[in-house]
Coordinates of C-alpha atoms in Angstrom, one line a residue:
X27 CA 19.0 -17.5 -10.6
X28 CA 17.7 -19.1 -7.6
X29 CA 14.0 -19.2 -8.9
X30 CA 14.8 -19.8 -12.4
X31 CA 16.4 -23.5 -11.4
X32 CA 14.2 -23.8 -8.7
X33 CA 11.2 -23.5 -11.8
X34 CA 13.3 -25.7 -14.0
X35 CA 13.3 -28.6 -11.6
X36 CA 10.5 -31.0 -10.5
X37 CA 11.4 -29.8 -6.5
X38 CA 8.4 -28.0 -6.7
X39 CA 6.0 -30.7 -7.3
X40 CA 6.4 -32.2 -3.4
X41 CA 7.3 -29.2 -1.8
X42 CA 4.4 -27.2 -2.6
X43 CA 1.5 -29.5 -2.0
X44 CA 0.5 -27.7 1.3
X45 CA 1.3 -23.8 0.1
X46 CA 1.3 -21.7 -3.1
X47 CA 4.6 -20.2 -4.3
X48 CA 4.4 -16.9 -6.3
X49 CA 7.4 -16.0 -8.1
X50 CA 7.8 -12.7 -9.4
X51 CA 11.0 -11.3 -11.9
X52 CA 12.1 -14.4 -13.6
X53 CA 9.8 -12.8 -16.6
X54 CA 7.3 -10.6 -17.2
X55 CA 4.7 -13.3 -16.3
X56 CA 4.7 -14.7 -12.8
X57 CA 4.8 -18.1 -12.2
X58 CA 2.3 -19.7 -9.3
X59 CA 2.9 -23.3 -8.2
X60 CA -0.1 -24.6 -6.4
X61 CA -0.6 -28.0 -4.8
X62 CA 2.6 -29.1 -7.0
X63 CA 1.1 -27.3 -10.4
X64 CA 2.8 -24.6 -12.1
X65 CA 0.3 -22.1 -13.6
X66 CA 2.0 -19.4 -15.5
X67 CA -0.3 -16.5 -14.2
X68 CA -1.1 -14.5 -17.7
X69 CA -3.9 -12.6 -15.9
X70 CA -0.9 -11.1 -13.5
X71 CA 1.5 -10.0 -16.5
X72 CA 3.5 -6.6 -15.8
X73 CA 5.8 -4.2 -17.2
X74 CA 7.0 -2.7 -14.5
X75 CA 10.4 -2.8 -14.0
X76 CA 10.1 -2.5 -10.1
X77 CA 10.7 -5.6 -8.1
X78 CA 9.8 -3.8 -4.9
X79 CA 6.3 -2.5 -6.7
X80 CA 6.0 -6.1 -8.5
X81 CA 6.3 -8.2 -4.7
X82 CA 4.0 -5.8 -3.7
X83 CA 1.2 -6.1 -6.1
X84 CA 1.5 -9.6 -5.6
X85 CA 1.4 -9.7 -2.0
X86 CA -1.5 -7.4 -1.8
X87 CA -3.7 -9.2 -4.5
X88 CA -2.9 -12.7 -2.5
X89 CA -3.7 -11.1 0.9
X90 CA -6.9 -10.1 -0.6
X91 CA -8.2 -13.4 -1.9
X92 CA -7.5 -15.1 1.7
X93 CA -4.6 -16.8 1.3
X94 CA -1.8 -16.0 4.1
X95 CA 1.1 -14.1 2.4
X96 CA 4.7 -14.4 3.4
X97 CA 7.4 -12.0 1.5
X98 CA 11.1 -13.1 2.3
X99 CA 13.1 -10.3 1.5
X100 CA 15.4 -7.6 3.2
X101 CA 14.1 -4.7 1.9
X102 CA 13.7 -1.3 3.3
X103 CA 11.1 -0.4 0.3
X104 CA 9.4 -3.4 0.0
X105 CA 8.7 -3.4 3.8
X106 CA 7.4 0.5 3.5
X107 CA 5.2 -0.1 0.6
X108 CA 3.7 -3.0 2.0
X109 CA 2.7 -1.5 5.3
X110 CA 1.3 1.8 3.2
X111 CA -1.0 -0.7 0.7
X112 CA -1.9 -3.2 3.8
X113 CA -3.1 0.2 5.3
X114 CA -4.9 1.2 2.3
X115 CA -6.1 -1.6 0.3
X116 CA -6.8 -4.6 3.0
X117 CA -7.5 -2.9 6.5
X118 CA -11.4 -3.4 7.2
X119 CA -11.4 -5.8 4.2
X120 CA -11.8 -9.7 5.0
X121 CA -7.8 -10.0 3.6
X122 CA -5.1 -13.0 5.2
X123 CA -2.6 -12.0 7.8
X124 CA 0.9 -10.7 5.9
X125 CA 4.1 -11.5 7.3
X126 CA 7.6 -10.7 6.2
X127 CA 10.3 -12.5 6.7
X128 CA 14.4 -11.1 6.4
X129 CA 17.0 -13.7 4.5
X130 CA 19.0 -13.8 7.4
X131 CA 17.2 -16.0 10.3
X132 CA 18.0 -14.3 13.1
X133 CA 16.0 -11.3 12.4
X134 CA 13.1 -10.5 13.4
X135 CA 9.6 -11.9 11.9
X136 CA 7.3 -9.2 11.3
X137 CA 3.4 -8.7 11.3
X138 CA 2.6 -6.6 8.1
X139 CA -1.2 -5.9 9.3
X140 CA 0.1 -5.3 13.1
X141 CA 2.5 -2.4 12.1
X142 CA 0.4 -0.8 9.8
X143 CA -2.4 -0.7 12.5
X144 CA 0.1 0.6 14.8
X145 CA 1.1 3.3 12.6
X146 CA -2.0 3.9 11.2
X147 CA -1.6 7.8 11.8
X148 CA 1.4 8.0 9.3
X149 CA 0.4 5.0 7.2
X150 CA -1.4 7.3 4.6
X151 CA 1.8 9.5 4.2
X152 CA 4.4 6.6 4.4
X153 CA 5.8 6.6 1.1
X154 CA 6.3 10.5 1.2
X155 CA 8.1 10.4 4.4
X156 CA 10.2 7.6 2.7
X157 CA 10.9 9.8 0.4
X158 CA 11.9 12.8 2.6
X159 CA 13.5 11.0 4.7
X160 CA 15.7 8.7 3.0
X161 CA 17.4 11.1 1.4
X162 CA 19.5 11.1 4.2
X163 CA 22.6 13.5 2.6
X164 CA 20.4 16.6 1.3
X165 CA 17.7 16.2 4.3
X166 CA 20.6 15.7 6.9
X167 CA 22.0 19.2 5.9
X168 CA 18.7 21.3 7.0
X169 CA 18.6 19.1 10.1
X170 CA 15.8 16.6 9.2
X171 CA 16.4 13.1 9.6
X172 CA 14.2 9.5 9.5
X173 CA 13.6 10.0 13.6
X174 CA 12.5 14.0 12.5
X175 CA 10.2 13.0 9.9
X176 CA 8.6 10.4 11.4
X177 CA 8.3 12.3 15.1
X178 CA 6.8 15.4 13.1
X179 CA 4.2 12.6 11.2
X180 CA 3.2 11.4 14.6
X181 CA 2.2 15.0 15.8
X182 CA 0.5 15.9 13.2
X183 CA 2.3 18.6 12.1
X184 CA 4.0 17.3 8.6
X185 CA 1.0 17.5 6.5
X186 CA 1.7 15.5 3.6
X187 CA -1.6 14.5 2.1
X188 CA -0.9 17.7 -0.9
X189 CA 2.1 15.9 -2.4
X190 CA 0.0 14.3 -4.7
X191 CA -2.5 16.4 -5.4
X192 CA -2.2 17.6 -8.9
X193 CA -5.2 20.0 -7.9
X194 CA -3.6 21.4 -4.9
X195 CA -1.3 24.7 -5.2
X196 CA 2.8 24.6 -4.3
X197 CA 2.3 26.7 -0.9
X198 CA 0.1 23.7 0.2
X199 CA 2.1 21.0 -0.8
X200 CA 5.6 23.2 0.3
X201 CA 3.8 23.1 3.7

């Protein structure tokens, strides 16, 4: 609701004459306002029903072509899968710094590129031990938890580089 009226008004025009707005969700095709122009973005159109996946994509493709990229959003998932593809896709690449910032102010500001070199050693696996780990109710009963996932990443010793490998056979990946 926010960005729809925010689209539908003429704010835009003098508050975006220094930075480019991406919008994402309204509709299938995002909406970037540049130097006070809206440009429906037909060459970013999605059917993906995923905000987290569609903030992403966005993020990633703007990082990319230089421009700096700040996400606002209190996300769990967005944060995860933006360190995971900041790891993959722009590390060693000429891509802009990535921030992201929380909806409420007093959090913490934080340095996408920064914590995926940081965790670089779990970075390739994040979004499987998201997966195993958030699962908190069914994990929790076998004794794993986040800080058990992620201090088993760190050593080395929760290979999980076979989960999606459609090559690889189920005592591998079961690992």
């Amino acid at each position: 609701m926010l960005v729809e009226g925010l689209l539908n008004s003429n704010y835009y025009t003098s508050a975006t004459q220094k930075h480019t707005l991406a919008t994402a969700g309204v509709s299938d095709v995002p909406v970037e306002i540049v130097v006070g122009v809206r440009i429906e973005r037909h060459d970013l159109c999605y059917a993906h029903e995923e905000a987290d996946i569609v903030i992403t994509q966005h993020a990633t493709m703007c990082s990319l072509s230089g421009k700096c990229v700040r996400v606002v959003c209190d996300d769990t998932e967005v944060f995860v899968l933006l360190v995971h593809f900041y790891h993959i896709k722009c590390r060693g690449r000429n891509s802009a710094p990535m921030i992201m910032s929380y909806l409420v102010t007093e959090r913490a500001v934080t340095d996408i590129g920064t914590t995926a070199t940081a965790h670089s050693g779990i970075a390739d696996d994040l979004l499987a031990i998201y997966g195993i780990s958030r699962a908190n109710t069914v994990a929790s009963l076998h004794g794993v938890g986040k800080a058990t996932v992620i201090k088993l990443a760190k050593k080395g010793t929760l290979s999980l580089s076979k989960v999606d490998d459609v090559k690889a056979d189920m005592e591998s990946v079961q690992a």
